[in-house]
Amino acid sequence: MKLLWLPFLLLCSIVYQPGPDEPILTGAEQIEAYLPYLKGKKVGMLVNQTSIIGKKLSVDTLQALDVDIKLIFGPEHGFRNNASNGDHVADEVDPKTGIKIVSLYGKKSRPTPEEMAQIDVLVFDIQDVGCRFYTYINTLRDAMRSCAEAGKEMIILDRPNPNDYVDGPILDMALESGIGRFPIPITHGMTIGEFAQMINGEGWIANKQQCKLKIIPLKNYTHGRDYTLPVAPSPNLNTQQSILLYPSLCLFEGTIVSQGRGTYMPFTILGAPALKGNFDFSFTPKSIKGMSETPLHQDQECYGLDLREYKLDSFRKKGRINIRWMIDLYKAYPIKEKFFDRSQSRQMGNIDFLAGTKKFKEQIMAGKKEKEIRKSWEPGLSRYKEMRKKYLLYE
Protein backbone atom coordinates (compact mmCIF):
# COMPACT_ATOMS: atom_id res chain seq x y z
CA MET A 1 0.00 0.00 0.00
CA LYS A 2 1.37 3.42 -0.95
CA LEU A 3 1.35 5.60 2.17
CA LEU A 4 0.90 9.07 0.71
CA TRP A 5 0.83 10.72 4.12
CA LEU A 6 4.18 9.46 5.42
CA PRO A 7 6.66 12.01 3.92
CA PHE A 8 4.61 14.93 5.17
CA LEU A 9 4.23 13.30 8.59
CA LEU A 10 8.00 13.03 8.90
CA LEU A 11 8.49 16.60 7.71
CA CYS A 12 6.09 17.92 10.35
CA SER A 13 7.81 16.00 13.13
CA ILE A 14 11.14 17.54 12.16
CA VAL A 15 10.16 21.12 11.37
CA TYR A 16 7.36 21.97 13.79
CA GLN A 17 8.65 21.86 17.34
CA PRO A 18 6.13 22.96 19.97
CA GLY A 19 6.59 26.12 22.01
CA PRO A 20 4.50 25.64 25.17
CA ASP A 21 4.82 29.27 26.31
CA GLU A 22 3.69 30.73 23.01
CA PRO A 23 0.10 31.04 21.79
CA ILE A 24 -1.23 28.22 19.66
CA LEU A 25 -1.51 29.09 15.97
CA THR A 26 -4.08 27.08 14.02
CA GLY A 27 -3.41 25.89 10.52
CA ALA A 28 -5.93 28.40 9.17
CA GLU A 29 -4.10 31.31 10.79
CA GLN A 30 -0.89 30.47 8.90
CA ILE A 31 -2.17 31.88 5.62
CA GLU A 32 1.32 32.23 4.15
CA ALA A 33 1.76 28.45 4.37
CA TYR A 34 -1.11 27.58 2.04
CA LEU A 35 -2.31 30.67 0.17
CA PRO A 36 0.27 30.27 -2.65
CA TYR A 37 -0.95 26.72 -3.12
CA LEU A 38 -4.57 27.83 -3.52
CA LYS A 39 -3.95 30.69 -5.92
CA GLY A 40 -4.88 29.78 -9.49
CA LYS A 41 -6.91 26.75 -8.38
CA LYS A 42 -10.63 26.10 -8.18
CA VAL A 43 -11.19 25.57 -4.48
CA GLY A 44 -13.85 23.75 -2.46
CA MET A 45 -14.06 24.39 1.28
CA LEU A 46 -15.55 22.01 3.84
CA VAL A 47 -16.15 24.45 6.68
CA ASN A 48 -18.57 25.75 9.30
CA GLN A 49 -18.79 28.57 11.82
CA THR A 50 -15.64 27.35 13.63
CA SER A 51 -13.56 27.89 10.48
CA ILE A 52 -12.15 31.24 11.46
CA ILE A 53 -9.03 33.30 10.85
CA GLY A 54 -8.94 35.85 13.64
CA LYS A 55 -12.57 36.84 14.02
CA LYS A 56 -13.61 36.27 10.40
CA LEU A 57 -14.70 33.08 8.67
CA SER A 58 -11.89 31.61 6.59
CA VAL A 59 -14.16 31.64 3.53
CA ASP A 60 -14.57 35.42 3.83
CA THR A 61 -10.86 35.98 4.41
CA LEU A 62 -9.69 33.80 1.54
CA GLN A 63 -12.26 35.17 -0.90
CA ALA A 64 -10.99 38.67 -0.07
CA LEU A 65 -7.50 37.41 -0.95
CA ASP A 66 -8.78 36.41 -4.42
CA VAL A 67 -8.95 32.68 -3.77
CA ASP A 68 -11.40 31.21 -6.29
CA ILE A 69 -13.84 29.37 -4.02
CA LYS A 70 -16.30 27.44 -6.17
CA LEU A 71 -18.22 25.47 -3.53
CA ILE A 72 -18.75 25.47 0.22
CA PHE A 73 -19.56 22.10 1.80
CA GLY A 74 -21.44 22.27 5.12
CA PRO A 75 -21.55 19.43 7.72
CA GLU A 76 -24.07 18.79 10.54
CA HIS A 77 -25.55 22.06 11.88
CA GLY A 78 -24.89 23.82 8.56
CA PHE A 79 -22.29 26.32 7.39
CA ARG A 80 -23.27 29.10 9.77
CA ASN A 81 -24.36 26.84 12.67
CA ASN A 82 -28.09 27.46 12.25
CA ALA A 83 -29.39 23.88 12.33
CA SER A 84 -30.30 21.80 15.37
CA ASN A 85 -28.73 18.48 16.30
CA GLY A 86 -29.59 15.81 13.72
CA ASP A 87 -31.57 18.16 11.46
CA HIS A 88 -31.23 17.62 7.73
CA VAL A 89 -29.70 20.68 6.10
CA ALA A 90 -30.63 21.78 2.56
CA ASP A 91 -28.38 23.19 -0.15
CA GLU A 92 -28.45 26.98 -0.41
CA VAL A 93 -26.48 30.01 -1.58
CA ASP A 94 -24.49 31.86 1.07
CA PRO A 95 -25.99 35.37 1.10
CA LYS A 96 -22.72 37.03 2.07
CA THR A 97 -20.36 35.49 -0.48
CA GLY A 98 -22.77 34.29 -3.19
CA ILE A 99 -21.09 30.88 -3.13
CA LYS A 100 -23.23 27.74 -3.34
CA ILE A 101 -23.38 25.78 -0.08
CA VAL A 102 -23.71 22.02 -0.51
CA SER A 103 -25.10 20.22 2.54
CA LEU A 104 -23.32 17.05 3.62
CA TYR A 105 -25.86 16.33 6.33
CA GLY A 106 -29.13 15.40 4.71
CA LYS A 107 -29.62 13.60 1.43
CA LYS A 108 -25.89 12.88 1.06
CA SER A 109 -22.83 12.65 3.30
CA ARG A 110 -20.04 13.49 0.88
CA PRO A 111 -19.27 15.48 -2.28
CA THR A 112 -20.48 13.86 -5.51
CA PRO A 113 -18.22 13.18 -8.53
CA GLU A 114 -19.96 16.07 -10.32
CA GLU A 115 -19.14 18.44 -7.47
CA MET A 116 -15.56 17.22 -7.22
CA ALA A 117 -15.17 17.88 -10.94
CA GLN A 118 -15.83 21.58 -10.24
CA ILE A 119 -12.80 21.93 -7.96
CA ASP A 120 -9.07 21.24 -8.04
CA VAL A 121 -8.52 20.96 -4.30
CA LEU A 122 -10.69 20.56 -1.17
CA VAL A 123 -9.85 22.51 2.01
CA PHE A 124 -11.03 20.91 5.28
CA ASP A 125 -11.18 23.36 8.19
CA ILE A 126 -13.53 22.32 11.01
CA GLN A 127 -13.04 22.34 14.77
CA ASP A 128 -13.51 18.86 16.20
CA VAL A 129 -13.98 18.01 19.89
CA GLY A 130 -12.10 14.71 19.95
CA CYS A 131 -14.95 12.24 20.48
CA ARG A 132 -15.95 9.14 18.54
CA PHE A 133 -19.64 10.08 18.55
CA TYR A 134 -19.11 13.64 17.30
CA THR A 135 -19.91 13.48 13.59
CA TYR A 136 -17.17 15.64 12.07
CA ILE A 137 -14.66 12.77 11.89
CA ASN A 138 -17.27 10.87 9.86
CA THR A 139 -17.53 13.86 7.53
CA LEU A 140 -13.74 13.91 7.25
CA ARG A 141 -13.56 10.26 6.17
CA ASP A 142 -16.40 10.66 3.68
CA ALA A 143 -14.79 13.73 2.13
CA MET A 144 -11.44 11.94 1.93
CA ARG A 145 -13.16 9.17 0.01
CA SER A 146 -14.56 11.65 -2.52
CA CYS A 147 -11.10 13.18 -2.94
CA ALA A 148 -9.48 9.77 -3.38
CA GLU A 149 -12.01 8.68 -6.00
CA ALA A 150 -11.64 11.95 -7.91
CA GLY A 151 -7.86 12.04 -7.65
CA LYS A 152 -8.03 15.41 -5.86
CA GLU A 153 -5.95 16.57 -2.91
CA MET A 154 -7.30 17.57 0.49
CA ILE A 155 -5.69 20.37 2.47
CA ILE A 156 -6.37 20.14 6.20
CA LEU A 157 -5.99 23.30 8.27
CA ASP A 158 -5.35 21.66 11.62
CA ARG A 159 -6.94 22.74 14.90
CA PRO A 160 -6.36 21.64 18.53
CA ASN A 161 -8.29 18.90 20.29
CA PRO A 162 -9.93 20.29 23.47
CA ASN A 163 -10.49 16.75 24.84
CA ASP A 164 -6.97 15.60 24.10
CA TYR A 165 -6.72 12.30 25.96
CA VAL A 166 -7.43 8.64 25.17
CA ASP A 167 -10.12 6.76 27.09
CA GLY A 168 -13.17 4.55 26.78
CA PRO A 169 -14.01 1.18 25.24
CA ILE A 170 -13.00 0.48 21.65
CA LEU A 171 -16.00 0.42 19.31
CA ASP A 172 -17.18 -3.07 18.47
CA MET A 173 -17.62 -2.69 14.70
CA ALA A 174 -20.76 -4.85 14.89
CA LEU A 175 -22.25 -1.69 16.46
CA GLU A 176 -21.08 0.65 13.71
CA SER A 177 -23.49 3.55 13.25
CA GLY A 178 -23.63 7.25 12.45
CA ILE A 179 -22.24 7.97 15.92
CA GLY A 180 -19.47 5.39 15.67
CA ARG A 181 -17.73 4.45 12.45
CA PHE A 182 -14.21 3.65 13.60
CA PRO A 183 -12.65 1.06 15.97
CA ILE A 184 -11.48 3.76 18.37
CA PRO A 185 -12.22 4.70 22.01
CA ILE A 186 -14.66 7.42 23.08
CA THR A 187 -11.90 10.06 23.21
CA HIS A 188 -9.32 9.40 20.51
CA GLY A 189 -6.62 11.88 21.57
CA MET A 190 -5.81 13.26 18.13
CA THR A 191 -6.18 16.46 16.14
CA ILE A 192 -8.25 16.31 12.96
CA GLY A 193 -5.03 16.28 10.91
CA GLU A 194 -3.64 13.35 12.84
CA PHE A 195 -6.93 11.51 12.57
CA ALA A 196 -6.86 11.96 8.79
CA GLN A 197 -3.41 10.30 8.79
CA MET A 198 -4.91 7.40 10.73
CA ILE A 199 -7.81 7.06 8.28
CA ASN A 200 -5.32 6.69 5.44
CA GLY A 201 -2.85 4.54 7.32
CA GLU A 202 -5.40 2.07 8.68
CA GLY A 203 -7.23 1.73 5.37
CA TRP A 204 -10.55 3.12 6.64
CA ILE A 205 -11.62 4.58 3.29
CA ALA A 206 -13.74 2.26 1.14
CA ASN A 207 -11.62 -0.25 -0.78
CA LYS A 208 -8.59 0.98 1.24
CA GLN A 209 -8.19 3.94 -1.09
CA GLN A 210 -5.66 6.62 -0.18
CA CYS A 211 -6.44 10.32 -0.06
CA LYS A 212 -3.62 12.66 -0.97
CA LEU A 213 -3.21 14.98 2.02
CA LYS A 214 -1.47 18.26 2.71
CA ILE A 215 -1.70 19.19 6.37
CA ILE A 216 -0.98 22.68 7.66
CA PRO A 217 -0.01 21.79 11.23
CA LEU A 218 -0.53 23.75 14.41
CA LYS A 219 2.30 25.80 15.84
CA ASN A 220 3.17 25.81 19.54
CA TYR A 221 0.87 22.88 20.29
CA THR A 222 1.57 19.82 22.42
CA HIS A 223 -0.82 17.01 23.24
CA GLY A 224 -2.73 17.67 26.44
CA ARG A 225 -2.26 21.42 26.31
CA ASP A 226 -5.27 23.38 27.51
CA TYR A 227 -7.20 25.01 24.67
CA THR A 228 -10.34 27.13 24.89
CA LEU A 229 -12.39 27.09 21.71
CA PRO A 230 -13.05 30.63 20.40
CA VAL A 231 -16.32 29.57 18.71
CA ALA A 232 -18.97 27.07 19.84
CA PRO A 233 -18.60 23.96 17.63
CA SER A 234 -22.35 23.23 17.64
CA PRO A 235 -25.53 24.71 19.18
CA ASN A 236 -25.58 22.41 22.21
CA LEU A 237 -21.87 22.74 22.97
CA ASN A 238 -22.13 26.43 23.75
CA THR A 239 -19.58 26.77 26.58
CA GLN A 240 -16.09 25.45 27.30
CA GLN A 241 -17.57 23.59 30.27
CA SER A 242 -20.01 21.74 28.03
CA ILE A 243 -17.27 20.86 25.53
CA LEU A 244 -15.08 19.29 28.20
CA LEU A 245 -17.99 17.47 29.86
CA TYR A 246 -19.35 16.20 26.55
CA PRO A 247 -17.34 12.93 26.32
CA SER A 248 -18.77 11.85 29.68
CA LEU A 249 -22.27 13.29 29.48
CA CYS A 250 -23.08 12.27 25.90
CA LEU A 251 -23.35 8.68 27.12
CA PHE A 252 -26.51 9.76 28.94
CA GLU A 253 -28.20 10.24 25.57
CA GLY A 254 -28.70 6.48 25.77
CA THR A 255 -30.61 6.79 29.06
CA ILE A 256 -33.78 8.36 30.46
CA VAL A 257 -31.62 11.08 32.07
CA SER A 258 -31.62 14.48 30.36
CA GLN A 259 -28.25 16.10 29.63
CA GLY A 260 -29.82 19.54 29.62
CA ARG A 261 -31.03 19.69 26.03
CA GLY A 262 -33.89 22.16 26.01
CA THR A 263 -32.03 24.55 28.32
CA TYR A 264 -29.29 27.11 27.68
CA MET A 265 -26.86 24.99 29.68
CA PRO A 266 -26.78 21.67 27.77
CA PHE A 267 -24.12 19.08 28.63
CA THR A 268 -23.45 20.72 31.99
CA ILE A 269 -26.44 19.31 33.89
CA LEU A 270 -28.09 15.92 34.34
CA GLY A 271 -31.54 15.03 35.61
CA ALA A 272 -34.90 13.28 35.29
CA PRO A 273 -38.35 13.74 36.87
CA ALA A 274 -38.16 10.37 38.64
CA LEU A 275 -35.07 11.49 40.57
CA LYS A 276 -37.12 13.95 42.65
CA GLY A 277 -36.28 13.43 46.30
CA ASN A 278 -32.76 12.26 45.52
CA PHE A 279 -31.36 15.64 44.43
CA ASP A 280 -32.13 19.28 45.25
CA PHE A 281 -31.00 20.78 41.94
CA SER A 282 -33.67 20.92 39.22
CA PHE A 283 -34.29 22.27 35.73
CA THR A 284 -37.13 22.14 33.19
CA PRO A 285 -36.37 21.43 29.50
CA LYS A 286 -38.24 23.65 27.04
CA SER A 287 -38.46 23.72 23.26
CA ILE A 288 -35.66 25.99 22.01
CA LYS A 289 -35.46 26.62 18.27
CA GLY A 290 -32.03 25.99 16.84
CA MET A 291 -30.95 23.98 19.88
CA SER A 292 -33.56 21.37 20.79
CA GLU A 293 -37.15 21.66 19.57
CA THR A 294 -38.46 18.49 21.26
CA PRO A 295 -36.15 17.70 24.18
CA LEU A 296 -36.42 14.72 26.47
CA HIS A 297 -38.75 15.47 29.43
CA GLN A 298 -40.04 18.63 27.76
CA ASP A 299 -41.90 20.89 30.23
CA GLN A 300 -41.21 18.49 33.11
CA GLU A 301 -39.09 19.38 36.13
CA CYS A 302 -35.96 17.25 36.23
CA TYR A 303 -33.83 16.61 39.33
CA GLY A 304 -30.16 15.72 39.32
CA LEU A 305 -26.64 17.09 39.08
CA ASP A 306 -25.44 20.63 38.37
CA LEU A 307 -21.95 20.32 36.84
CA ARG A 308 -21.54 23.92 35.70
CA GLU A 309 -18.93 24.55 38.39
CA TYR A 310 -17.36 21.09 38.25
CA LYS A 311 -13.56 21.33 38.22
CA LEU A 312 -12.40 20.02 34.87
CA ASP A 313 -8.67 19.64 35.56
CA SER A 314 -9.19 15.96 36.36
CA PHE A 315 -10.06 15.12 32.75
CA ARG A 316 -6.77 16.46 31.44
CA LYS A 317 -4.61 15.29 34.37
CA LYS A 318 -6.08 11.80 34.66
CA GLY A 319 -6.92 11.39 30.97
CA ARG A 320 -10.23 9.75 31.81
CA ILE A 321 -13.90 10.26 31.10
CA ASN A 322 -16.19 10.18 34.14
CA ILE A 323 -18.32 7.05 34.35
CA ARG A 324 -19.07 7.51 38.06
CA TRP A 325 -22.02 9.73 37.18
CA MET A 326 -23.57 6.91 35.15
CA ILE A 327 -23.01 4.42 37.95
CA ASP A 328 -24.42 6.78 40.61
CA LEU A 329 -27.51 7.95 38.70
CA TYR A 330 -28.43 4.39 37.76
CA LYS A 331 -28.22 3.43 41.44
CA ALA A 332 -30.40 6.42 42.34
CA TYR A 333 -33.02 5.82 39.67
CA PRO A 334 -36.12 4.25 41.25
CA ILE A 335 -37.31 2.18 38.27
CA LYS A 336 -34.16 0.42 37.06
CA GLU A 337 -35.79 -1.32 34.10
CA LYS A 338 -36.66 2.04 32.55
CA PHE A 339 -33.20 3.63 32.78
CA PHE A 340 -32.06 2.38 29.35
CA ASP A 341 -35.53 1.66 27.88
CA ARG A 342 -35.71 3.53 24.56
CA SER A 343 -39.43 2.82 24.10
CA GLN A 344 -40.18 5.72 26.47
CA SER A 345 -39.04 8.49 24.15
CA ARG A 346 -37.84 9.06 20.58
CA GLN A 347 -35.28 11.42 22.11
CA MET A 348 -33.41 8.54 23.74
CA GLY A 349 -30.47 7.09 21.84
CA ASN A 350 -28.94 3.64 21.89
CA ILE A 351 -26.50 3.24 24.78
CA ASP A 352 -24.76 0.34 23.03
CA PHE A 353 -23.99 2.51 20.01
CA LEU A 354 -22.80 5.38 22.21
CA ALA A 355 -20.57 3.26 24.44
CA GLY A 356 -19.44 1.17 21.49
CA THR A 357 -20.05 -2.07 23.33
CA LYS A 358 -23.02 -4.01 24.73
CA LYS A 359 -21.02 -4.78 27.86
CA PHE A 360 -21.23 -1.25 29.27
CA LYS A 361 -25.00 -1.30 29.81
CA GLU A 362 -24.80 -4.81 31.25
CA GLN A 363 -22.03 -3.74 33.63
CA ILE A 364 -23.97 -0.72 34.88
CA MET A 365 -27.10 -2.81 35.43
CA ALA A 366 -25.08 -5.49 37.25
CA GLY A 367 -23.64 -2.90 39.64
CA LYS A 368 -20.05 -3.35 38.53
CA LYS A 369 -17.48 -1.00 40.03
CA GLU A 370 -15.63 1.55 37.92
CA LYS A 371 -12.32 -0.32 38.20
CA GLU A 372 -13.87 -3.52 36.84
CA ILE A 373 -15.58 -1.68 33.97
CA ARG A 374 -12.33 0.00 32.99
CA LYS A 375 -10.46 -3.29 33.13
CA SER A 376 -12.84 -4.67 30.48
CA TRP A 377 -11.64 -1.99 28.04
CA GLU A 378 -8.31 -3.76 27.81
CA PRO A 379 -6.33 -4.89 25.91
CA GLY A 380 -8.12 -2.95 23.18
CA LEU A 381 -7.40 0.48 24.66
CA SER A 382 -3.66 -0.21 25.00
CA ARG A 383 -3.50 -1.54 21.44
CA TYR A 384 -5.16 1.62 20.17
CA LYS A 385 -2.71 3.84 22.07
CA GLU A 386 0.20 2.03 20.47
CA MET A 387 -1.33 2.26 16.99
CA ARG A 388 -2.07 5.96 17.50
CA LYS A 389 1.62 6.77 17.96
CA LYS A 390 2.28 6.18 14.26
CA TYR A 391 0.14 9.15 13.25
CA LEU A 392 1.00 11.83 15.78
CA LEU A 393 2.24 15.16 14.45
CA TYR A 394 2.82 16.71 17.87
CA GLU A 395 4.62 15.70 21.06
Short mmCIF file of N, CA and C in Angstrom, two decimals, residues 35 44 71 79 85 167 173 186 220 241 259 272 287 303 321 356 371 388:
data_model
loop_
_atom_site.label_atom_id
_atom_site.label_comp_id
_atom_site.label_asym_id
_atom_site.label_seq_id
_atom_site.Cartn_x
_atom_site.Cartn_y
_atom_site.Cartn_z
N LEU A 35 -1.71 29.79 1.17
CA LEU A 35 -2.31 30.67 0.17
C LEU A 35 -1.67 30.52 -1.20
N GLY A 44 -12.68 24.09 -3.26
CA GLY A 44 -13.85 23.75 -2.46
C GLY A 44 -13.44 23.84 -1.00
N LEU A 71 -17.17 26.12 -4.31
CA LEU A 71 -18.22 25.47 -3.53
C LEU A 71 -17.85 25.49 -2.05
N PHE A 79 -23.49 25.50 7.56
CA PHE A 79 -22.29 26.32 7.39
C PHE A 79 -22.19 27.41 8.45
N ASN A 85 -29.34 19.79 16.30
CA ASN A 85 -28.73 18.48 16.30
C ASN A 85 -29.56 17.49 15.49
N ASP A 167 -9.41 7.54 26.08
CA ASP A 167 -10.12 6.76 27.09
C ASP A 167 -11.43 6.21 26.52
N MET A 173 -17.15 -3.09 16.01
CA MET A 173 -17.62 -2.69 14.70
C MET A 173 -18.94 -3.35 14.30
N ILE A 186 -13.76 6.27 23.04
CA ILE A 186 -14.66 7.42 23.08
C ILE A 186 -13.89 8.71 22.82
N ASN A 220 3.14 25.63 18.09
CA ASN A 220 3.17 25.81 19.54
C ASN A 220 2.13 24.95 20.26
N GLN A 241 -17.19 24.61 29.30
CA GLN A 241 -17.57 23.59 30.27
C GLN A 241 -18.31 22.45 29.59
N GLN A 259 -29.56 15.44 29.53
CA GLN A 259 -28.25 16.10 29.63
C GLN A 259 -28.39 17.61 29.50
N ALA A 272 -33.66 13.92 35.76
CA ALA A 272 -34.90 13.28 35.29
C ALA A 272 -35.99 13.51 36.33
N SER A 287 -38.77 23.72 24.69
CA SER A 287 -38.46 23.72 23.26
C SER A 287 -37.70 25.00 22.93
N TYR A 303 -34.68 16.48 38.14
CA TYR A 303 -33.83 16.61 39.33
C TYR A 303 -32.55 15.82 39.10
N ILE A 321 -12.52 9.80 31.03
CA ILE A 321 -13.90 10.26 31.10
C ILE A 321 -14.45 9.87 32.47
N GLY A 356 -20.24 1.95 22.44
CA GLY A 356 -19.44 1.17 21.49
C GLY A 356 -19.34 -0.29 21.86
N LYS A 371 -13.58 0.35 38.48
CA LYS A 371 -12.32 -0.32 38.20
C LYS A 371 -12.53 -1.56 37.33
N ARG A 388 -1.94 4.51 17.63
CA ARG A 388 -2.07 5.96 17.50
C ARG A 388 -0.72 6.66 17.34
#
